[in-house]
């Protein structure tokens, strides 16, 4: 059986480069690529060479975060002559094209697979792996990539548990794949490195998680052997009136948790609207505590990026490792 090829469905955010891409065949000087190449050479070079024939202003390149650089490399590769393109984008590269989130740095090289046992050469620009002949492939933004289910399993296998759970929750929430589809890939590819990590992710994946921050929070909780919370729980007062829906709930501990992903934005945007939003949140917290008797624990992106601080916040709120 040959690789399964289909088109992605649903809306796709256009893949646009965050930096200018300069192509050798569009060189205004008229040379094949000699002018651009010369401008990319030396310690004071003004251009950065992404691949043969594709360049970008060095200052723009150096200002990009890691994830954006990976996207630019993908777009630069799309300008390669068809006969020199490496294969099917996979793993992190496929995830970037499909809009699947990950945690942690992305590889400097693009990730490709060649279905059907074909072999390709690794280069400074590309890491090439073989893949089963029936590897499912979709076309997204005009680029061949492993489909969301295969991509998610590959990421769960090869990246950290935290990153894998973030990926899995997103795929389940957006209905890009079902748990059964994902487990079937793991089970039909036995012996693959990372299968045990993928199974651990599948054990804890939850489509109710509504953001990367919520998924990452839960991954840390699981890794630290803390009580696992329920998600997206609604509370009502004695008269049946809605009080609030919270991100996390530990009903047996009389605790609820709120991940405040907008905190950094509010601190960077001054003004009455920002202060009003903060006041509204505090009033909401107070109402939850008064009406339900539950203690609210709140944390932010800054807390989550410092695990020891995040764990201290949870511990101070009464969420401690299970004995």
PDB file of N, CA and C in Angstrom, residues 144-238:
ATOM      1  N   UNK A 144       3.166  18.798   1.640  1.00  0.00           N
ATOM      2  CA  UNK A 144       2.857  17.458   2.141  1.00  0.00           C
ATOM      3  C   UNK A 144       3.399  17.279   3.560  1.00  0.00           C
ATOM      4  N   UNK A 145       2.520  16.870   4.472  1.00  0.00           N
ATOM      5  CA  UNK A 145       2.909  16.668   5.869  1.00  0.00           C
ATOM      6  C   UNK A 145       2.237  15.399   6.384  1.00  0.00           C
ATOM      7  N   UNK A 146       2.814  14.791   7.414  1.00  0.00           N
ATOM      8  CA  UNK A 146       2.118  13.686   8.071  1.00  0.00           C
ATOM      9  C   UNK A 146       0.822  14.220   8.669  1.00  0.00           C
ATOM     10  N   UNK A 147      -0.211  13.390   8.686  1.00  0.00           N
ATOM     11  CA  UNK A 147      -1.514  13.883   9.128  1.00  0.00           C
ATOM     12  C   UNK A 147      -1.506  14.186  10.628  1.00  0.00           C
ATOM     13  N   UNK A 148      -2.514  14.894  11.146  1.00  0.00           N
ATOM     14  CA  UNK A 148      -2.477  15.307  12.555  1.00  0.00           C
ATOM     15  C   UNK A 148      -2.296  14.153  13.534  1.00  0.00           C
ATOM     16  N   UNK A 149      -2.945  13.006  13.278  1.00  0.00           N
ATOM     17  CA  UNK A 149      -2.824  11.881  14.203  1.00  0.00           C
ATOM     18  C   UNK A 149      -1.389  11.355  14.245  1.00  0.00           C
ATOM     19  N   UNK A 150      -0.789  11.101  13.081  1.00  0.00           N
ATOM     20  CA  UNK A 150       0.584  10.608  13.039  1.00  0.00           C
ATOM     21  C   UNK A 150       1.546  11.634  13.618  1.00  0.00           C
ATOM     22  N   UNK A 151       1.325  12.908  13.293  1.00  0.00           N
ATOM     23  CA  UNK A 151       2.183  13.969  13.820  1.00  0.00           C
ATOM     24  C   UNK A 151       2.121  14.006  15.334  1.00  0.00           C
ATOM     25  N   UNK A 152       0.920  13.929  15.901  1.00  0.00           N
ATOM     26  CA  UNK A 152       0.767  13.972  17.355  1.00  0.00           C
ATOM     27  C   UNK A 152       1.471  12.800  18.022  1.00  0.00           C
ATOM     28  N   UNK A 153       1.317  11.602  17.465  1.00  0.00           N
ATOM     29  CA  UNK A 153       1.974  10.430  18.046  1.00  0.00           C
ATOM     30  C   UNK A 153       3.487  10.584  17.984  1.00  0.00           C
ATOM     31  N   UNK A 154       4.008  11.049  16.862  1.00  0.00           N
ATOM     32  CA  UNK A 154       5.455  11.254  16.741  1.00  0.00           C
ATOM     33  C   UNK A 154       5.959  12.255  17.776  1.00  0.00           C
ATOM     34  N   UNK A 155       5.209  13.327  17.994  1.00  0.00           N
ATOM     35  CA  UNK A 155       5.616  14.331  18.977  1.00  0.00           C
ATOM     36  C   UNK A 155       5.538  13.774  20.392  1.00  0.00           C
ATOM     37  N   UNK A 156       4.504  13.005  20.686  1.00  0.00           N
ATOM     38  CA  UNK A 156       4.398  12.396  22.017  1.00  0.00           C
ATOM     39  C   UNK A 156       5.542  11.419  22.261  1.00  0.00           C
ATOM     40  N   UNK A 157       5.985  10.745  21.203  1.00  0.00           N
ATOM     41  CA  UNK A 157       7.085   9.793  21.336  1.00  0.00           C
ATOM     42  C   UNK A 157       8.420  10.484  21.609  1.00  0.00           C
ATOM     43  N   UNK A 158       8.658  11.577  20.919  1.00  0.00           N
ATOM     44  CA  UNK A 158      10.016  12.113  20.854  1.00  0.00           C
ATOM     45  C   UNK A 158      10.242  13.395  21.656  1.00  0.00           C
ATOM     46  N   UNK A 159       9.170  14.020  22.143  1.00  0.00           N
ATOM     47  CA  UNK A 159       9.352  15.222  22.945  1.00  0.00           C
ATOM     48  C   UNK A 159       8.999  14.921  24.404  1.00  0.00           C
ATOM     49  N   UNK A 160       9.134  15.924  25.261  1.00  0.00           N
ATOM     50  CA  UNK A 160       8.873  15.720  26.681  1.00  0.00           C
ATOM     51  C   UNK A 160       7.403  15.404  26.933  1.00  0.00           C
ATOM     52  N   UNK A 161       7.122  14.846  28.116  1.00  0.00           N
ATOM     53  CA  UNK A 161       5.733  14.580  28.490  1.00  0.00           C
ATOM     54  C   UNK A 161       4.930  15.871  28.506  1.00  0.00           C
ATOM     55  N   UNK A 162       5.525  16.955  29.000  1.00  0.00           N
ATOM     56  CA  UNK A 162       4.809  18.229  29.037  1.00  0.00           C
ATOM     57  C   UNK A 162       4.412  18.671  27.637  1.00  0.00           C
ATOM     58  N   UNK A 163       5.352  18.614  26.714  1.00  0.00           N
ATOM     59  CA  UNK A 163       5.060  19.010  25.339  1.00  0.00           C
ATOM     60  C   UNK A 163       4.051  18.058  24.708  1.00  0.00           C
ATOM     61  N   UNK A 164       4.207  16.762  24.981  1.00  0.00           N
ATOM     62  CA  UNK A 164       3.301  15.778  24.405  1.00  0.00           C
ATOM     63  C   UNK A 164       1.869  15.965  24.855  1.00  0.00           C
ATOM     64  N   UNK A 165       1.668  16.300  26.137  1.00  0.00           N
ATOM     65  CA  UNK A 165       0.307  16.494  26.630  1.00  0.00           C
ATOM     66  C   UNK A 165      -0.308  17.761  26.049  1.00  0.00           C
ATOM     67  N   UNK A 166       0.492  18.811  25.909  1.00  0.00           N
ATOM     68  CA  UNK A 166       0.006  20.040  25.269  1.00  0.00           C
ATOM     69  C   UNK A 166      -0.458  19.739  23.842  1.00  0.00           C
ATOM     70  N   UNK A 167       0.359  18.997  23.111  1.00  0.00           N
ATOM     71  CA  UNK A 167       0.002  18.601  21.741  1.00  0.00           C
ATOM     72  C   UNK A 167      -1.273  17.764  21.716  1.00  0.00           C
ATOM     73  N   UNK A 168      -1.329  16.756  22.573  1.00  0.00           N
ATOM     74  CA  UNK A 168      -2.464  15.831  22.575  1.00  0.00           C
ATOM     75  C   UNK A 168      -3.769  16.541  22.919  1.00  0.00           C
ATOM     76  N   UNK A 169      -3.760  17.356  23.966  1.00  0.00           N
ATOM     77  CA  UNK A 169      -4.987  18.068  24.347  1.00  0.00           C
ATOM     78  C   UNK A 169      -5.514  18.907  23.189  1.00  0.00           C
ATOM     79  N   UNK A 170      -4.599  19.580  22.493  1.00  0.00           N
ATOM     80  CA  UNK A 170      -5.002  20.417  21.357  1.00  0.00           C
ATOM     81  C   UNK A 170      -5.631  19.567  20.253  1.00  0.00           C
ATOM     82  N   UNK A 171      -4.991  18.466  19.917  1.00  0.00           N
ATOM     83  CA  UNK A 171      -5.497  17.602  18.841  1.00  0.00           C
ATOM     84  C   UNK A 171      -6.874  17.052  19.195  1.00  0.00           C
ATOM     85  N   UNK A 172      -7.065  16.682  20.457  1.00  0.00           N
ATOM     86  CA  UNK A 172      -8.371  16.171  20.888  1.00  0.00           C
ATOM     87  C   UNK A 172      -9.415  17.285  20.917  1.00  0.00           C
ATOM     88  N   UNK A 173      -9.027  18.446  21.435  1.00  0.00           N
ATOM     89  CA  UNK A 173      -9.978  19.564  21.544  1.00  0.00           C
ATOM     90  C   UNK A 173     -10.456  20.020  20.174  1.00  0.00           C
ATOM     91  N   UNK A 174      -9.542  20.089  19.217  1.00  0.00           N
ATOM     92  CA  UNK A 174      -9.880  20.544  17.869  1.00  0.00           C
ATOM     93  C   UNK A 174     -10.419  19.419  16.988  1.00  0.00           C
ATOM     94  N   UNK A 175     -10.541  18.230  17.563  1.00  0.00           N
ATOM     95  CA  UNK A 175     -11.068  17.065  16.845  1.00  0.00           C
ATOM     96  C   UNK A 175     -10.263  16.759  15.581  1.00  0.00           C
ATOM     97  N   UNK A 176      -8.960  16.916  15.700  1.00  0.00           N
ATOM     98  CA  UNK A 176      -8.074  16.552  14.600  1.00  0.00           C
ATOM     99  C   UNK A 176      -7.833  15.049  14.561  1.00  0.00           C
ATOM    100  N   UNK A 177      -8.064  14.391  15.684  1.00  0.00           N
ATOM    101  CA  UNK A 177      -7.935  12.935  15.772  1.00  0.00           C
ATOM    102  C   UNK A 177      -8.673  12.473  17.021  1.00  0.00           C
ATOM    103  N   UNK A 178      -9.046  11.203  17.039  1.00  0.00           N
ATOM    104  CA  UNK A 178      -9.706  10.629  18.209  1.00  0.00           C
ATOM    105  C   UNK A 178      -8.692   9.845  19.035  1.00  0.00           C
ATOM    106  N   UNK A 179      -8.983   9.615  20.317  1.00  0.00           N
ATOM    107  CA  UNK A 179      -8.081   8.784  21.121  1.00  0.00           C
ATOM    108  C   UNK A 179      -7.864   7.409  20.501  1.00  0.00           C
ATOM    109  N   UNK A 180      -8.916   6.863  19.902  1.00  0.00           N
ATOM    110  CA  UNK A 180      -8.812   5.535  19.283  1.00  0.00           C
ATOM    111  C   UNK A 180      -7.843   5.546  18.100  1.00  0.00           C
ATOM    112  N   UNK A 181      -7.905   6.595  17.285  1.00  0.00           N
ATOM    113  CA  UNK A 181      -6.983   6.708  16.148  1.00  0.00           C
ATOM    114  C   UNK A 181      -5.540   6.782  16.627  1.00  0.00           C
ATOM    115  N   UNK A 182      -5.314   7.573  17.655  1.00  0.00           N
ATOM    116  CA  UNK A 182      -3.960   7.763  18.166  1.00  0.00           C
ATOM    117  C   UNK A 182      -3.426   6.474  18.778  1.00  0.00           C
ATOM    118  N   UNK A 183      -4.248   5.808  19.571  1.00  0.00           N
ATOM    119  CA  UNK A 183      -3.814   4.553  20.183  1.00  0.00           C
ATOM    120  C   UNK A 183      -3.558   3.497  19.117  1.00  0.00           C
ATOM    121  N   UNK A 184      -4.353   3.490  18.067  1.00  0.00           N
ATOM    122  CA  UNK A 184      -4.169   2.516  16.991  1.00  0.00           C
ATOM    123  C   UNK A 184      -2.810   2.690  16.323  1.00  0.00           C
ATOM    124  N   UNK A 185      -2.374   3.937  16.144  1.00  0.00           N
ATOM    125  CA  UNK A 185      -1.054   4.177  15.549  1.00  0.00           C
ATOM    126  C   UNK A 185       0.034   3.612  16.445  1.00  0.00           C
ATOM    127  N   UNK A 186      -0.085   3.849  17.751  1.00  0.00           N
ATOM    128  CA  UNK A 186       0.909   3.328  18.690  1.00  0.00           C
ATOM    129  C   UNK A 186       0.920   1.800  18.660  1.00  0.00           C
ATOM    130  N   UNK A 187      -0.263   1.194  18.674  1.00  0.00           N
ATOM    131  CA  UNK A 187      -0.359  -0.269  18.750  1.00  0.00           C
ATOM    132  C   UNK A 187       0.076  -0.946  17.457  1.00  0.00           C
ATOM    133  N   UNK A 188      -0.121  -0.293  16.329  1.00  0.00           N
ATOM    134  CA  UNK A 188       0.248  -0.913  15.048  1.00  0.00           C
ATOM    135  C   UNK A 188       1.690  -0.610  14.655  1.00  0.00           C
ATOM    136  N   UNK A 189       2.392   0.155  15.489  1.00  0.00           N
ATOM    137  CA  UNK A 189       3.812   0.417  15.271  1.00  0.00           C
ATOM    138  C   UNK A 189       4.574   0.014  16.530  1.00  0.00           C
ATOM    139  N   UNK A 190       4.521  -1.280  16.912  1.00  0.00           N
ATOM    140  CA  UNK A 190       5.156  -1.730  18.155  1.00  0.00           C
ATOM    141  C   UNK A 190       6.671  -1.615  18.082  1.00  0.00           C
ATOM    142  N   UNK A 191       7.261  -1.475  19.249  1.00  0.00           N
ATOM    143  CA  UNK A 191       8.706  -1.420  19.309  1.00  0.00           C
ATOM    144  C   UNK A 191       9.301  -0.074  18.972  1.00  0.00           C
ATOM    145  N   UNK A 192       8.468   0.888  18.605  1.00  0.00           N
ATOM    146  CA  UNK A 192       8.997   2.207  18.269  1.00  0.00           C
ATOM    147  C   UNK A 192       9.458   2.921  19.537  1.00  0.00           C
ATOM    148  N   UNK A 193      10.617   3.554  19.455  1.00  0.00           N
ATOM    149  CA  UNK A 193      11.130   4.307  20.593  1.00  0.00           C
ATOM    150  C   UNK A 193      10.134   5.403  20.974  1.00  0.00           C
ATOM    151  N   UNK A 194       9.839   5.507  22.263  1.00  0.00           N
ATOM    152  CA  UNK A 194       8.932   6.543  22.738  1.00  0.00           C
ATOM    153  C   UNK A 194       7.488   6.104  22.860  1.00  0.00           C
ATOM    154  N   UNK A 195       7.176   4.852  22.504  1.00  0.00           N
ATOM    155  CA  UNK A 195       5.788   4.394  22.602  1.00  0.00           C
ATOM    156  C   UNK A 195       5.262   4.459  24.036  1.00  0.00           C
ATOM    157  N   UNK A 196       6.116   4.157  25.019  1.00  0.00           N
ATOM    158  CA  UNK A 196       5.658   4.196  26.415  1.00  0.00           C
ATOM    159  C   UNK A 196       5.297   5.618  26.819  1.00  0.00           C
ATOM    160  N   UNK A 197       6.057   6.601  26.341  1.00  0.00           N
ATOM    161  CA  UNK A 197       5.737   7.997  26.642  1.00  0.00           C
ATOM    162  C   UNK A 197       4.440   8.404  25.957  1.00  0.00           C
ATOM    163  N   UNK A 198       4.251   7.940  24.729  1.00  0.00           N
ATOM    164  CA  UNK A 198       3.006   8.253  24.025  1.00  0.00           C
ATOM    165  C   UNK A 198       1.807   7.664  24.760  1.00  0.00           C
ATOM    166  N   UNK A 199       1.954   6.437  25.279  1.00  0.00           N
ATOM    167  CA  UNK A 199       0.846   5.826  26.024  1.00  0.00           C
ATOM    168  C   UNK A 199       0.548   6.607  27.302  1.00  0.00           C
ATOM    169  N   UNK A 200       1.586   7.110  27.954  1.00  0.00           N
ATOM    170  CA  UNK A 200       1.368   7.909  29.162  1.00  0.00           C
ATOM    171  C   UNK A 200       0.587   9.173  28.832  1.00  0.00           C
ATOM    172  N   UNK A 201       0.956   9.817  27.742  1.00  0.00           N
ATOM    173  CA  UNK A 201       0.208  11.005  27.312  1.00  0.00           C
ATOM    174  C   UNK A 201      -1.246  10.643  27.029  1.00  0.00           C
ATOM    175  N   UNK A 202      -1.458   9.543  26.305  1.00  0.00           N
ATOM    176  CA  UNK A 202      -2.818   9.140  25.950  1.00  0.00           C
ATOM    177  C   UNK A 202      -3.647   8.823  27.191  1.00  0.00           C
ATOM    178  N   UNK A 203      -3.013   8.334  28.230  1.00  0.00           N
ATOM    179  CA  UNK A 203      -3.718   8.052  29.480  1.00  0.00           C
ATOM    180  C   UNK A 203      -4.289   9.327  30.089  1.00  0.00           C
ATOM    181  N   UNK A 204      -3.596  10.454  29.881  1.00  0.00           N
ATOM    182  CA  UNK A 204      -3.981  11.693  30.559  1.00  0.00           C
ATOM    183  C   UNK A 204      -4.553  12.756  29.624  1.00  0.00           C
ATOM    184  N   UNK A 205      -4.581  12.515  28.324  1.00  0.00           N
ATOM    185  CA  UNK A 205      -5.099  13.525  27.401  1.00  0.00           C
ATOM    186  C   UNK A 205      -6.550  13.869  27.690  1.00  0.00           C
ATOM    187  N   UNK A 206      -6.896  15.144  27.517  1.00  0.00           N
ATOM    188  CA  UNK A 206      -8.258  15.586  27.844  1.00  0.00           C
ATOM    189  C   UNK A 206      -8.659  16.732  26.924  1.00  0.00           C
ATOM    190  N   UNK A 207      -9.704  16.512  26.139  1.00  0.00           N
ATOM    191  CA  UNK A 207     -10.173  17.532  25.196  1.00  0.00           C
ATOM    192  C   UNK A 207     -10.763  18.744  25.888  1.00  0.00           C
ATOM    193  N   UNK A 208     -11.050  18.646  27.185  1.00  0.00           N
ATOM    194  CA  UNK A 208     -11.637  19.777  27.903  1.00  0.00           C
ATOM    195  C   UNK A 208     -10.627  20.872  28.207  1.00  0.00           C
ATOM    196  N   UNK A 209      -9.352  20.554  28.128  1.00  0.00           N
ATOM    197  CA  UNK A 209      -8.334  21.574  28.367  1.00  0.00           C
ATOM    198  C   UNK A 209      -8.419  22.633  27.283  1.00  0.00           C
ATOM    199  N   UNK A 210      -8.538  23.902  27.679  1.00  0.00           N
ATOM    200  CA  UNK A 210      -8.869  24.952  26.716  1.00  0.00           C
ATOM    201  C   UNK A 210      -7.691  25.800  26.258  1.00  0.00           C
ATOM    202  N   UNK A 211      -6.492  25.538  26.761  1.00  0.00           N
ATOM    203  CA  UNK A 211      -5.350  26.354  26.343  1.00  0.00           C
ATOM    204  C   UNK A 211      -4.060  25.596  26.601  1.00  0.00           C
ATOM    205  N   UNK A 212      -2.997  26.080  25.972  1.00  0.00           N
ATOM    206  CA  UNK A 212      -1.668  25.507  26.203  1.00  0.00           C
ATOM    207  C   UNK A 212      -1.303  25.608  27.674  1.00  0.00           C
ATOM    208  N   UNK A 213      -1.589  26.764  28.286  1.00  0.00           N
ATOM    209  CA  UNK A 213      -1.251  26.960  29.691  1.00  0.00           C
ATOM    210  C   UNK A 213      -1.965  25.988  30.608  1.00  0.00           C
ATOM    211  N   UNK A 214      -3.225  25.712  30.319  1.00  0.00           N
ATOM    212  CA  UNK A 214      -3.970  24.754  31.140  1.00  0.00           C
ATOM    213  C   UNK A 214      -3.385  23.353  30.992  1.00  0.00           C
ATOM    214  N   UNK A 215      -3.045  22.977  29.763  1.00  0.00           N
ATOM    215  CA  UNK A 215      -2.465  21.648  29.532  1.00  0.00           C
ATOM    216  C   UNK A 215      -1.105  21.518  30.202  1.00  0.00           C
ATOM    217  N   UNK A 216      -0.283  22.551  30.085  1.00  0.00           N
ATOM    218  CA  UNK A 216       1.038  22.510  30.704  1.00  0.00           C
ATOM    219  C   UNK A 216       0.912  22.451  32.222  1.00  0.00           C
ATOM    220  N   UNK A 217      -0.025  23.203  32.780  1.00  0.00           N
ATOM    221  CA  UNK A 217      -0.247  23.161  34.234  1.00  0.00           C
ATOM    222  C   UNK A 217      -0.563  21.734  34.675  1.00  0.00           C
ATOM    223  N   UNK A 218      -1.455  21.076  33.945  1.00  0.00           N
ATOM    224  CA  UNK A 218      -1.847  19.723  34.307  1.00  0.00           C
ATOM    225  C   UNK A 218      -0.688  18.747  34.153  1.00  0.00           C
ATOM    226  N   UNK A 219       0.156  18.950  33.142  1.00  0.00           N
ATOM    227  CA  UNK A 219       1.313  18.076  32.951  1.00  0.00           C
ATOM    228  C   UNK A 219       2.255  18.154  34.148  1.00  0.00           C
ATOM    229  N   UNK A 220       2.487  19.363  34.651  1.00  0.00           N
ATOM    230  CA  UNK A 220       3.354  19.523  35.825  1.00  0.00           C
ATOM    231  C   UNK A 220       2.722  18.843  37.034  1.00  0.00           C
ATOM    232  N   UNK A 221       1.420  19.023  37.212  1.00  0.00           N
ATOM    233  CA  UNK A 221       0.704  18.379  38.317  1.00  0.00           C
ATOM    234  C   UNK A 221       0.880  16.862  38.252  1.00  0.00           C
ATOM    235  N   UNK A 222       0.736  16.289  37.069  1.00  0.00           N
ATOM    236  CA  UNK A 222       0.863  14.837  36.903  1.00  0.00           C
ATOM    237  C   UNK A 222       2.292  14.386  37.190  1.00  0.00           C
ATOM    238  N   UNK A 223       3.269  15.110  36.649  1.00  0.00           N
ATOM    239  CA  UNK A 223       4.673  14.735  36.850  1.00  0.00           C
ATOM    240  C   UNK A 223       5.072  14.788  38.316  1.00  0.00           C
ATOM    241  N   UNK A 224       4.491  15.710  39.063  1.00  0.00           N
ATOM    242  CA  UNK A 224       4.850  15.888  40.471  1.00  0.00           C
ATOM    243  C   UNK A 224       3.976  15.054  41.411  1.00  0.00           C
ATOM    244  N   UNK A 225       3.156  14.176  40.840  1.00  0.00           N
ATOM    245  CA  UNK A 225       2.321  13.259  41.626  1.00  0.00           C
ATOM    246  C   UNK A 225       1.366  14.003  42.553  1.00  0.00           C
ATOM    247  N   UNK A 226       0.851  15.115  42.058  1.00  0.00           N
ATOM    248  CA  UNK A 226      -0.157  15.861  42.799  1.00  0.00           C
ATOM    249  C   UNK A 226      -1.542  15.318  42.443  1.00  0.00           C
ATOM    250  N   UNK A 227      -2.549  15.599  43.269  1.00  0.00           N
ATOM    251  CA  UNK A 227      -3.906  15.169  42.918  1.00  0.00           C
ATOM    252  C   UNK A 227      -4.316  15.736  41.562  1.00  0.00           C
ATOM    253  N   UNK A 228      -4.849  14.892  40.698  1.00  0.00           N
ATOM    254  CA  UNK A 228      -5.233  15.334  39.354  1.00  0.00           C
ATOM    255  C   UNK A 228      -6.599  16.003  39.415  1.00  0.00           C
ATOM    256  N   UNK A 229      -6.706  17.226  38.910  1.00  0.00           N
ATOM    257  CA  UNK A 229      -7.971  17.957  39.022  1.00  0.00           C
ATOM    258  C   UNK A 229      -8.978  17.567  37.951  1.00  0.00           C
ATOM    259  N   UNK A 230     -10.248  17.855  38.235  1.00  0.00           N
ATOM    260  CA  UNK A 230     -11.272  17.825  37.205  1.00  0.00           C
ATOM    261  C   UNK A 230     -11.168  19.136  36.430  1.00  0.00           C
ATOM    262  N   UNK A 231     -11.718  19.172  35.214  1.00  0.00           N
ATOM    263  CA  UNK A 231     -11.548  20.342  34.348  1.00  0.00           C
ATOM    264  C   UNK A 231     -12.882  20.968  33.990  1.00  0.00           C
ATOM    265  N   UNK A 232     -12.844  22.311  33.842  1.00  0.00           N
ATOM    266  CA  UNK A 232     -13.990  23.096  33.354  1.00  0.00           C
ATOM    267  C   UNK A 232     -15.261  22.748  34.141  1.00  0.00           C
ATOM    268  N   UNK A 233     -15.193  22.986  35.439  1.00  0.00           N
ATOM    269  CA  UNK A 233     -16.300  22.655  36.336  1.00  0.00           C
ATOM    270  C   UNK A 233     -17.122  23.909  36.622  1.00  0.00           C
ATOM    271  N   UNK A 234     -18.425  23.798  36.501  1.00  0.00           N
ATOM    272  CA  UNK A 234     -19.332  24.923  36.764  1.00  0.00           C
ATOM    273  C   UNK A 234     -19.900  24.824  38.177  1.00  0.00           C
ATOM    274  N   UNK A 235     -20.060  25.993  38.803  1.00  0.00           N
ATOM    275  CA  UNK A 235     -20.622  26.062  40.155  1.00  0.00           C
ATOM    276  C   UNK A 235     -21.833  26.986  40.159  1.00  0.00           C
ATOM    277  N   UNK A 236     -22.793  26.644  41.017  1.00  0.00           N
ATOM    278  CA  UNK A 236     -24.046  27.392  41.122  1.00  0.00           C
ATOM    279  C   UNK A 236     -24.330  27.684  42.591  1.00  0.00           C
ATOM    280  N   UNK A 237     -25.107  28.746  42.835  1.00  0.00           N
ATOM    281  CA  UNK A 237     -25.474  29.040  44.218  1.00  0.00           C
ATOM    282  C   UNK A 237     -26.671  28.184  44.632  1.00  0.00           C
ATOM    283  N   UNK A 238     -27.151  28.395  45.848  1.00  0.00           N
ATOM    284  CA  UNK A 238     -28.232  27.552  46.378  1.00  0.00           C
ATOM    285  C   UNK A 238     -29.529  27.698  45.596  1.00  0.00           C
TER     286      UNK A 238
END
